[in-house]
């Protein structure tokens, strides 16, 4: 009898400790515990179920690294990831013969970039069917806006008001849309980039943009009458000036394609817009950036601003001499 | 003495048991609560789970594509015909930009083999690096244009034909060197001459894949018009809609047609004639290959524009030239 009691005693001592140890062990790997404080029973059940999954998750940590080297899969666009910050690309556009071609090759570039949101703003009274159809067929994640730059009625013809730099109203509309759609408390990470429809962008550029915390900058080719313009970066990795010939004393002597802004900064400074009128040539970018950031806060990208990842290409205006006065080709065929 | 000790031991045991049981219950209750230290881990683990989901999706897609590829390797007839794109290129400021955005388009097209032929006595590092990083299947060739055939500074673009030697070199490689490669025996393929400053939609490549002899389609922004196109009646090309010299045998742009590999192999003498008069370059090749009624109209009976003859402006370098005259030009080590 005493023997049995001893055994019983030993069991009673060991059992709670083993239970405790196993439960603590599981909890160490699986912090996926129940959410609600009142639903304790559920919580425990979930913890038990998820605890098993957690082990698998941990094990698969190793595999995630190896996946990067898979073959290129022709999915257009790449699947949306909840980890990567979204790049909001603001592109103003206007109707002219090369518009569809420009937007087509731009879309071909963007289709390679994960988590991209294209905000296309037309300079028109109404959204045109050409752009609507093009955006739909690409399969990209997009927002289609439009605002018409007021025409200068003093000049005859289709001349827009020359005091308003091209694309300004469209970019401002996109900024306003962003501020109305997202709020600063929303933890969705995003970066805003102004991409004109005739430039050329390398895919590396978008990955550099993604790590922007406030405002990042990099060199741009073929601007300012030079091979490239670039920010001056000192040994400490801070921007202290601008390597340009055209007015290097501008607050931000940089092209529209040479910087990106974190979405949060746009949202917490809702008064910052591109200045509409009275802006000297080349000062448009400064009119926005000086309200958002100082020179010291700029983050240099592209290997401390030594690599060219974006080119300010311009497409020739096609010479349509053979169309004649009444037009030779069928106007119903969309180009 | 013994009984008292026994009693004490018993209580000790009971106490111990109760305490550990209480402790266990407390610990279990802790698990049921949200604890501050685990809050940070939640999003991380959620992202891990999402990444895992994506990983599974991508792996599934890969497995599917592998599954379809494997039998295709054995039965080459079933694989989609490869599109061989021949692009002549030459060094100038916008070259890297043009080739970059061209490669971005090509990267979307499956079974595409890019043949880049440089107008240069040797392969340049700029093009070599770009091709390596592009991720495309490519062949890098070079063929310099003879000095007297080359455009000089200030010459208008139309003065001398461009890209002739380079395109012919591409054809030669296809006829001769490609045979030596594994899988080079197949004659299934389509050849397309794509200049590096044009704009191509993804649809045009799918249209040309079914070429049996020579297929044609409209080209936008060329010939001084919004578009040039073959006129199709009853499924056949009867004439060409063009604003300039419509009496040419084949009045269309280089970007408006594709030739099947089989046809090129069957006609080993067919190539571009550099001596041909302006605008007759395309005809100089096609005359020897096909007649007008044999042409296959694509792009919805040649009613849609899927490729545009865009041209890129030469960037203004006034300030750069001024700086270089002073000896303080931009760093030439930075590749543009």
XYZ file of C-alpha atoms in Angstrom:
671
model
C 0.000 0.000 0.000
C 2.710 2.490 0.855
C 4.403 1.689 -2.443
C 1.303 2.615 -4.404
C 0.977 5.800 -2.444
C 4.554 6.685 -3.169
C 4.011 6.161 -6.825
C 0.871 8.252 -6.684
C 2.784 10.973 -4.926
C 5.549 10.969 -7.491
C 3.052 11.157 -10.309
C 1.241 14.014 -8.648
C 4.520 15.906 -8.353
C 5.779 15.291 -11.851
C 2.522 15.728 -13.769
C 1.900 19.428 -13.221
C 5.510 20.269 -14.020
C 5.505 18.367 -17.279
C 2.253 20.010 -18.250
C 3.634 23.387 -17.389
C 6.819 22.829 -19.274
C 5.088 21.612 -22.431
C 2.610 24.461 -22.405
C 5.300 27.082 -21.866
C 7.377 25.543 -24.623
C 4.543 25.850 -27.069
C 3.768 29.386 -26.029
C 7.355 30.397 -26.645
C 7.017 29.593 -30.355
C 3.401 30.519 -30.861
C 2.522 33.997 -29.792
C -0.481 33.801 -32.103
C -2.769 33.835 -29.275
C -6.420 34.683 -29.019
C -7.367 38.256 -29.523
C -10.254 38.817 -27.252
C -9.748 38.942 -23.582
C -13.209 37.702 -22.722
C -13.199 34.734 -25.040
C -10.802 32.770 -23.031
C -12.029 29.387 -24.017
C -11.778 30.183 -27.681
C -8.409 31.670 -27.128
C -7.053 28.566 -25.664
C -8.452 26.474 -28.485
C -6.965 28.755 -31.106
C -3.679 28.863 -29.363
C -3.626 25.130 -29.440
C -4.494 24.928 -33.114
C -2.240 27.710 -34.242
C 0.583 26.504 -32.137
C 0.957 23.632 -34.529
C 1.004 25.940 -37.543
C 3.523 28.167 -35.922
C 6.052 25.419 -35.925
C 5.636 25.090 -39.642
C 5.913 28.835 -40.128
C 9.151 28.909 -38.253
C 10.538 26.044 -40.218
C 9.593 27.696 -43.510
C 11.598 30.799 -42.622
C 14.547 29.065 -44.223
C 12.657 28.390 -47.447
C 11.545 31.982 -48.004
C 15.113 33.058 -48.734
C 15.621 30.334 -51.326
C 12.467 31.249 -53.242
C 13.958 34.514 -54.467
C 15.985 32.673 -57.071
C 13.083 31.075 -58.925
C 12.682 31.437 -62.631
C 10.801 34.421 -63.970
C 7.088 33.750 -63.913
C 5.034 35.561 -66.518
C 2.333 36.790 -64.182
C 1.311 40.324 -64.949
C 1.413 42.167 -62.649
C 3.305 40.430 -59.836
C 1.125 39.239 -56.919
C 0.364 41.881 -54.326
C 2.480 41.584 -51.205
C 1.361 42.786 -47.787
C 4.925 43.426 -46.754
C 6.203 45.784 -49.418
C 5.310 49.477 -49.254
C 3.114 50.550 -52.139
C 4.626 52.852 -54.732
C 2.042 55.416 -55.847
C 3.087 56.680 -59.260
C 1.549 59.970 -60.336
C 1.619 60.483 -64.089
C 0.029 63.497 -65.737
C -0.804 62.903 -69.388
C -2.448 64.726 -72.276
C -3.767 63.752 -75.678
C -1.361 63.843 -78.562
C -0.403 61.318 -81.256
C 2.284 59.576 -79.207
C 0.177 59.336 -76.043
C -0.939 55.737 -76.472
C 2.575 54.616 -77.392
C 4.075 56.357 -74.349
C 1.507 54.952 -71.958
C 1.888 51.478 -73.481
C 5.603 51.264 -72.914
C 5.249 52.852 -69.493
C 2.729 50.168 -68.591
C 5.104 47.506 -69.873
C 7.680 48.800 -67.414
C 5.270 49.084 -64.488
C 3.990 45.555 -64.974
C 7.284 44.305 -63.571
C 7.026 46.242 -60.312
C 5.224 44.647 -57.353
C 2.874 46.712 -55.225
C 2.562 49.505 -57.722
C -0.416 51.831 -57.839
C -0.600 54.006 -60.940
C -2.444 57.310 -60.609
C -2.940 58.583 -64.142
C -4.310 62.114 -64.382
C -5.475 63.328 -67.771
C -5.343 66.959 -68.784
C -8.833 66.861 -70.211
C -12.414 67.776 -69.520
C -13.489 64.163 -69.440
C -11.708 60.867 -69.102
C -10.932 59.730 -72.605
C -11.911 56.257 -73.797
C -8.367 55.676 -75.093
C -6.849 55.951 -71.646
C -9.738 54.184 -69.941
C -9.403 51.193 -72.222
C -5.617 51.145 -72.014
C -5.620 51.139 -68.227
C -8.178 48.389 -68.046
C -6.325 46.155 -70.484
C -2.967 46.432 -68.747
C -4.222 44.738 -65.597
C -2.349 47.193 -63.419
C -3.654 48.550 -60.132
C -4.679 52.078 -61.148
C -6.691 55.177 -60.406
C -7.872 57.256 -63.345
C -8.393 60.968 -62.677
C -8.714 64.044 -64.830
C -8.587 67.808 -64.528
C -8.302 70.309 -67.335
C -5.687 73.019 -67.228
C -7.623 76.177 -68.066
C -7.006 77.398 -71.565
C -5.609 80.813 -72.220
C -8.540 82.349 -73.997
C -6.523 85.395 -74.916
C -4.463 83.317 -77.311
C -6.319 81.705 -80.127
C -6.311 77.992 -80.430
C -5.756 75.196 -78.021
C -3.033 76.920 -76.039
C -3.151 76.227 -72.337
C -2.401 78.953 -69.845
C 1.354 79.299 -70.120
C 1.669 80.684 -66.598
C 0.734 77.283 -65.195
C 3.543 74.790 -65.833
C 2.375 71.667 -67.603
C 1.168 68.880 -65.398
C 0.916 70.959 -62.210
C -2.826 70.866 -61.784
C -2.841 67.181 -62.540
C -0.157 66.384 -59.976
C -1.930 68.484 -57.376
C -5.171 66.659 -58.036
C -3.418 63.361 -57.443
C -1.967 64.654 -54.176
C -5.414 65.736 -53.106
C -6.816 62.339 -54.019
C -4.154 60.645 -51.917
C -4.977 62.870 -48.974
C -8.664 62.138 -49.301
C -8.186 58.402 -49.683
C -5.584 57.639 -47.064
C -5.292 58.987 -43.545
C -2.107 59.426 -41.583
C -3.158 56.964 -38.904
C -3.556 54.179 -41.398
C -0.437 52.092 -41.170
C -0.360 51.394 -44.911
C 3.142 52.255 -46.023
C 3.471 54.083 -49.319
C 5.858 56.156 -51.368
C 4.815 58.778 -53.912
C 6.750 59.233 -57.170
C 6.047 61.654 -59.983
C 6.693 59.848 -63.257
C 6.202 61.677 -66.531
C 4.991 59.595 -69.413
C 7.964 60.087 -71.708
C 10.823 59.285 -69.351
C 12.602 55.939 -69.087
C 12.778 54.112 -65.748
C 14.929 51.160 -64.792
C 13.414 48.504 -62.572
C 16.157 49.058 -60.004
C 14.840 52.563 -59.426
C 11.608 51.307 -57.917
C 13.385 49.187 -55.378
C 15.486 52.175 -54.365
C 12.316 54.229 -54.013
C 10.686 51.695 -51.764
C 13.057 52.352 -48.891
C 12.250 56.065 -48.709
C 11.588 57.256 -45.186
C 11.013 60.954 -45.866
C 12.281 62.204 -49.219
C 14.874 60.371 -51.261
C 16.857 61.738 -54.187
C 19.046 60.385 -56.996
C 20.624 61.516 -60.300
C 18.605 61.992 -63.477
C 20.119 61.734 -66.973
C 19.615 64.264 -69.791
C 18.303 67.169 -67.732
C 19.593 70.698 -67.455
C 21.562 70.391 -70.663
C 23.934 67.907 -69.073
C 24.590 64.191 -69.303
C 23.025 64.030 -65.875
C 22.201 66.215 -62.905
C 22.770 64.868 -59.448
C 22.660 65.858 -55.785
C 26.007 66.452 -54.100
C 26.567 63.944 -51.317
C 29.245 64.348 -48.676
C 31.240 61.633 -46.950
C 28.629 61.370 -44.206
C 26.010 60.397 -46.766
C 24.113 63.702 -46.549
C 23.055 65.953 -49.404
C 24.714 69.349 -49.230
C 24.230 70.781 -52.685
C 23.341 70.171 -56.300
C 25.612 69.338 -59.187
C 23.851 71.329 -61.910
C 24.714 74.177 -64.213
C 21.255 75.641 -64.457
C 20.679 77.620 -61.257
C 22.316 75.295 -58.709
C 21.189 77.640 -55.948
C 17.592 76.633 -56.185
C 16.382 75.177 -52.873
C 15.953 71.844 -54.640
C 17.741 71.849 -57.966
C 16.300 68.521 -59.019
C 14.021 67.219 -61.744
C 10.563 65.822 -61.112
C 11.890 62.346 -61.788
C 14.707 62.667 -59.302
C 12.925 62.364 -55.969
C 10.266 60.374 -54.130
C 8.253 61.274 -51.038
C 6.971 59.000 -48.301
C 3.181 58.995 -48.283
C 3.047 59.711 -44.582
C 4.872 63.002 -45.126
C 2.305 63.986 -47.753
C -0.514 63.162 -45.373
C 0.781 64.951 -42.307
C 1.453 68.122 -44.305
C -1.846 68.564 -46.115
C -1.051 72.124 -47.217
C 1.919 71.137 -49.383
C 1.157 71.386 -53.092
C 2.977 72.418 -56.248
C 2.711 76.159 -56.641
C 0.356 76.896 -59.489
C 1.330 80.377 -60.638
C 4.297 82.650 -60.398
C 6.806 79.823 -60.457
C 10.077 80.485 -62.248
C 11.292 77.878 -64.686
C 12.946 75.039 -62.781
C 11.499 75.992 -59.410
C 8.421 73.827 -59.547
C 9.937 70.936 -57.663
C 11.241 73.291 -54.985
C 7.788 74.777 -54.531
C 6.587 71.441 -53.182
C 9.672 70.094 -51.506
C 10.470 73.150 -49.419
C 7.174 72.697 -47.601
C 7.962 69.081 -46.791
C 11.605 68.661 -45.991
C 14.975 70.340 -45.498
C 18.194 69.540 -47.318
C 19.455 67.671 -44.302
C 16.580 65.207 -44.329
C 17.143 64.058 -47.888
C 18.114 60.429 -48.366
C 20.536 59.841 -51.246
C 19.880 56.658 -53.219
C 21.458 54.950 -56.253
C 24.715 54.163 -54.499
C 25.096 57.612 -52.925
C 23.936 59.260 -56.142
C 26.571 57.732 -58.405
C 24.371 55.565 -60.638
C 21.844 56.589 -63.277
C 18.550 54.773 -62.866
C 16.204 57.164 -64.681
C 16.573 59.003 -67.985
C 14.710 62.143 -68.931
C 14.076 61.009 -72.499
C 11.779 63.043 -74.737
C 9.910 61.611 -77.690
C 10.028 63.462 -80.976
C 6.829 64.946 -82.166
C 5.910 62.874 -85.216
C 5.802 64.798 -88.445
C 2.353 64.184 -89.860
C 2.882 66.009 -93.168
C 1.173 63.435 -95.286
C -2.060 63.653 -93.389
C -2.802 66.885 -95.160
C -5.533 69.312 -94.199
C -8.448 66.914 -94.176
C -6.605 63.907 -92.832
C -5.665 60.905 -94.877
C -6.080 58.073 -92.422
C -9.254 56.722 -90.922
C -9.829 58.677 -87.702
C -11.603 55.706 -86.165
C -8.402 53.732 -85.946
C -6.900 54.463 -82.557
C -3.175 55.189 -82.408
C 7.277 10.663 15.671
C 6.918 8.666 12.513
C 3.213 9.361 12.166
C 3.688 13.077 12.696
C 6.387 13.154 10.088
C 4.239 11.117 7.807
C 1.412 13.544 8.326
C 3.706 16.498 7.664
C 4.978 14.940 4.492
C 1.469 14.322 3.352
C 0.507 17.943 3.863
C 3.677 19.038 2.180
C 2.812 16.964 -0.778
C -0.740 18.191 -0.876
C 0.385 21.791 -0.526
C 2.951 21.322 -3.224
C 0.403 19.774 -5.499
C -2.089 22.555 -4.943
C 0.515 25.240 -5.515
C 1.766 23.746 -8.731
C -1.748 23.182 -9.955
C -2.611 26.779 -9.250
C 0.523 27.888 -10.982
C -0.366 25.800 -13.999
C -3.857 27.229 -14.185
C -2.422 30.713 -13.900
C -0.019 30.010 -16.733
C -2.783 28.637 -18.897
C -4.889 31.689 -18.229
C -1.961 33.849 -19.258
C -1.952 32.142 -22.604
C -5.562 33.049 -23.090
C -4.791 36.751 -22.669
C -3.152 39.238 -24.990
C 0.250 40.054 -23.673
C 2.156 43.184 -24.623
C 5.333 41.477 -25.685
C 3.555 39.390 -28.298
C 1.842 42.347 -29.961
C 4.883 43.182 -32.031
C 5.293 39.672 -33.237
C 1.755 39.434 -34.598
C 2.193 41.478 -37.769
C 5.542 39.845 -38.418
C 4.049 36.412 -38.226
C 1.081 37.441 -40.297
C 3.431 38.678 -42.970
C 5.304 35.417 -42.786
C 2.058 33.578 -43.335
C 1.178 35.782 -46.285
C 4.612 35.369 -47.807
C 4.144 31.663 -47.413
C 0.838 31.887 -49.242
C 2.471 33.763 -52.084
C 5.312 31.325 -52.109
C 2.877 28.492 -52.514
C 1.095 30.307 -55.311
C 4.311 30.986 -57.178
C 5.495 27.430 -56.672
C 2.220 26.128 -58.037
C 2.567 28.304 -61.086
C 6.119 27.188 -61.573
C 5.115 23.567 -61.256
C 2.419 24.098 -63.831
C 4.808 25.765 -66.245
C 7.401 23.063 -65.637
C 4.799 20.402 -66.237
C 3.911 21.926 -69.568
C 7.525 22.546 -70.459
C 8.777 19.022 -69.859
C 6.742 17.258 -72.524
C 7.398 20.234 -74.815
C 11.104 19.691 -74.659
C 10.614 16.247 -76.071
C 8.040 17.211 -78.672
C 9.399 20.470 -80.011
C 6.491 20.872 -82.385
C 4.124 21.624 -79.514
C 6.159 24.494 -78.025
C 5.213 28.013 -79.039
C 7.541 29.144 -81.832
C 10.380 31.336 -80.654
C 10.333 34.928 -81.787
C 13.811 36.032 -82.847
C 13.979 39.793 -82.487
C 16.854 41.391 -84.384
C 17.729 44.833 -83.052
C 20.526 46.868 -84.562
C 21.886 49.450 -82.147
C 24.622 52.047 -82.013
C 26.268 54.049 -79.291
C 24.708 57.383 -78.528
C 23.491 59.130 -75.399
C 20.054 57.566 -75.262
C 21.207 54.058 -76.171
C 21.111 52.644 -72.650
C 17.709 54.174 -71.953
C 16.262 52.805 -75.205
C 17.612 49.322 -74.687
C 16.439 49.351 -71.057
C 12.839 50.087 -71.854
C 12.927 47.727 -74.807
C 14.140 44.915 -72.570
C 11.357 45.720 -70.115
C 8.810 45.082 -72.856
C 10.519 41.937 -74.114
C 10.682 40.486 -70.625
C 6.908 39.988 -70.761
C 7.018 37.903 -73.940
C 7.601 34.165 -73.485
C 9.856 32.321 -75.926
C 11.620 35.431 -77.149
C 15.240 35.435 -78.258
C 16.787 38.869 -78.552
C 19.547 39.269 -81.101
C 21.299 42.593 -80.491
C 23.757 43.637 -83.165
C 25.959 46.592 -82.326
C 27.243 48.954 -84.991
C 30.720 48.730 -83.566
C 34.040 46.994 -84.240
C 33.754 45.242 -80.885
C 31.182 44.503 -78.208
C 30.788 47.405 -75.804
C 30.625 46.829 -72.028
C 27.464 48.943 -71.780
C 25.467 46.600 -73.984
C 27.140 43.492 -72.575
C 26.202 44.395 -68.986
C 22.713 45.440 -69.955
C 22.016 42.157 -71.696
C 23.357 40.115 -68.810
C 21.217 41.980 -66.285
C 18.121 41.958 -68.480
C 17.194 38.366 -67.699
C 16.363 37.718 -71.346
C 17.543 35.004 -73.680
C 19.877 36.881 -75.989
C 22.637 36.751 -78.529
C 25.102 39.624 -78.624
C 26.642 40.315 -82.019
C 28.488 43.221 -83.571
C 29.110 44.403 -87.109
C 30.545 47.810 -87.925
C 29.080 49.802 -90.798
C 31.540 50.714 -93.525
C 32.674 54.337 -93.185
C 31.234 55.470 -96.486
C 27.868 53.998 -95.634
C 27.732 55.621 -92.228
C 25.735 58.742 -91.433
C 27.910 61.665 -90.423
C 27.084 64.309 -87.826
C 24.589 66.670 -89.284
C 23.363 64.269 -91.956
C 19.612 63.905 -92.051
C 18.380 60.501 -90.971
C 17.117 59.509 -94.345
C 20.341 60.125 -96.246
C 21.746 56.657 -95.869
C 20.017 53.452 -94.859
C 20.766 52.435 -91.287
C 21.136 49.098 -89.673
C 21.567 47.160 -92.919
C 24.811 45.382 -92.118
C 23.622 44.690 -88.606
C 20.341 43.127 -89.655
C 22.098 41.042 -92.258
C 24.531 39.878 -89.596
C 21.583 38.819 -87.472
C 20.207 36.809 -90.380
C 23.579 35.232 -90.949
C 23.825 34.145 -87.333
C 20.393 32.565 -87.563
C 21.337 30.717 -90.702
C 24.797 29.566 -89.672
C 25.805 29.866 -86.036
C 22.481 29.014 -84.475
C 22.593 25.590 -86.054
C 25.572 24.743 -83.935
C 23.654 25.371 -80.738
C 21.600 22.664 -79.039
C 18.062 22.809 -80.311
C 19.211 24.812 -83.293
C 17.838 22.336 -85.755
C 14.273 23.455 -85.303
C 13.021 25.697 -88.022
C 10.052 26.788 -85.972
C 10.441 30.446 -85.368
C 9.533 33.948 -86.403
C 11.989 36.734 -87.165
C 11.097 40.326 -86.321
C 13.228 43.383 -86.966
C 12.712 45.675 -83.986
C 14.487 49.005 -83.922
C 15.500 50.217 -80.506
C 13.478 53.409 -80.450
C 10.080 52.065 -81.459
C 7.286 51.198 -79.064
C 5.836 47.688 -79.052
C 2.681 46.494 -77.369
C 2.650 42.959 -76.001
C -0.096 41.959 -78.387
C 1.996 42.383 -81.510
C 4.248 39.507 -80.435
C 1.316 37.192 -80.003
C -0.010 38.189 -83.404
C 3.251 37.408 -85.150
C 3.822 34.061 -83.517
C 1.541 32.297 -85.987
C 3.439 33.520 -89.049
C 3.734 30.887 -91.752
C 5.562 32.944 -94.371
C 5.376 36.716 -93.907
C 2.777 38.440 -91.779
C 1.964 42.151 -91.802
C 0.098 44.684 -89.669
C -0.295 48.451 -89.315
C 2.425 50.677 -87.847
C 1.573 53.931 -86.081
C 3.224 57.336 -86.518
C 5.219 56.495 -89.619
C 5.495 57.754 -93.177
C 4.356 61.194 -92.156
C 0.985 59.810 -91.124
C -0.858 58.649 -88.069
C -0.390 55.101 -89.279
C 0.470 53.098 -92.365
C -1.275 49.840 -93.008
C -1.913 47.091 -95.532
C -5.413 47.170 -96.972
C -7.136 43.841 -96.530
C -10.020 42.573 -98.603
C -11.362 39.080 -98.301
C -8.607 38.141 -95.881
C -5.861 39.065 -98.341
C -3.664 42.112 -98.722
C -4.640 43.924 -101.909
C -2.700 47.152 -101.575
C -1.040 49.405 -99.013
C -2.353 52.511 -97.359
C 0.630 54.819 -97.191
C 1.254 58.493 -97.870
C 4.655 58.133 -99.429
C 5.625 56.313 -102.612
C 2.893 53.695 -102.578
C 4.331 52.190 -105.750
C 7.061 50.440 -103.831
C 6.752 46.610 -103.926
C 6.300 46.557 -100.138
C 5.643 50.085 -98.903
C 5.835 49.414 -95.185
C 8.087 49.982 -92.252
C 10.559 47.529 -90.761
C 8.312 47.194 -87.722
C 5.288 46.206 -89.762
C 6.144 42.662 -90.772
C 7.626 39.412 -89.521
C 9.201 36.568 -91.464
C 9.091 32.909 -90.577
C 12.437 31.295 -89.873
C 11.654 28.521 -92.286
C 11.306 30.950 -95.165
C 14.593 32.625 -94.347
C 16.387 29.303 -94.192
C 14.823 28.212 -97.464
C 16.141 31.362 -99.147
C 19.771 31.612 -98.072
C 20.458 34.550 -100.390
C 17.682 36.797 -99.093
C 19.012 39.786 -97.171
C 18.744 43.572 -97.003
C 20.284 45.520 -99.853
C 22.194 48.558 -98.621
C 22.292 50.020 -102.121
C 18.538 50.101 -102.436
C 16.995 53.562 -102.837
C 15.475 55.266 -99.826
C 12.407 53.516 -98.512
C 13.086 50.345 -100.486
C 15.025 48.581 -97.772
C 12.123 46.439 -96.617
C 11.197 45.610 -100.186
C 14.757 44.532 -100.940
C 14.361 41.689 -98.467
C 10.743 40.787 -99.000
C 10.881 40.714 -102.800
C 12.978 37.611 -102.665
C 10.735 35.880 -100.170
C 7.089 36.437 -100.879
C 4.465 38.028 -103.124
C 1.782 40.426 -101.978
C -1.072 37.955 -102.051
C 0.901 35.522 -99.904
C 1.089 38.037 -97.052
C -0.765 37.118 -93.876
C -2.675 40.042 -92.381
C -2.670 40.208 -88.585
C -4.022 42.619 -85.960
C -7.653 41.975 -86.733
C -7.322 42.169 -90.531
C -4.920 45.074 -90.136
C -7.343 47.321 -88.336
C -5.464 47.816 -85.063
C -2.239 49.660 -84.361
C -0.049 47.531 -82.106
C 3.349 49.074 -82.790
C 4.421 52.715 -83.070
C 7.394 54.170 -84.900
C 8.356 56.531 -82.093
C 11.635 58.437 -82.227
C 13.512 59.796 -79.247
C 14.815 63.352 -79.246
C 18.496 63.886 -79.080
C 19.106 65.334 -75.620
C 20.394 68.907 -75.532
C 23.972 68.911 -74.353
C 24.872 72.594 -74.660
C 25.833 72.998 -71.040
C 27.694 69.720 -70.973
C 29.717 70.735 -73.991
C 30.474 74.078 -72.383
C 31.693 72.379 -69.229
C 33.786 69.914 -71.135
C 35.427 72.765 -72.999
C 36.469 74.051 -69.587
C 37.653 70.619 -68.578
C 35.056 70.117 -65.862
C 32.543 67.938 -67.656
C 30.490 65.324 -65.826
C 32.225 62.223 -64.581
C 32.655 59.968 -67.625
C 32.851 56.949 -65.340
C 29.161 57.344 -64.580
C 27.406 55.387 -67.306
C 24.401 57.096 -68.832
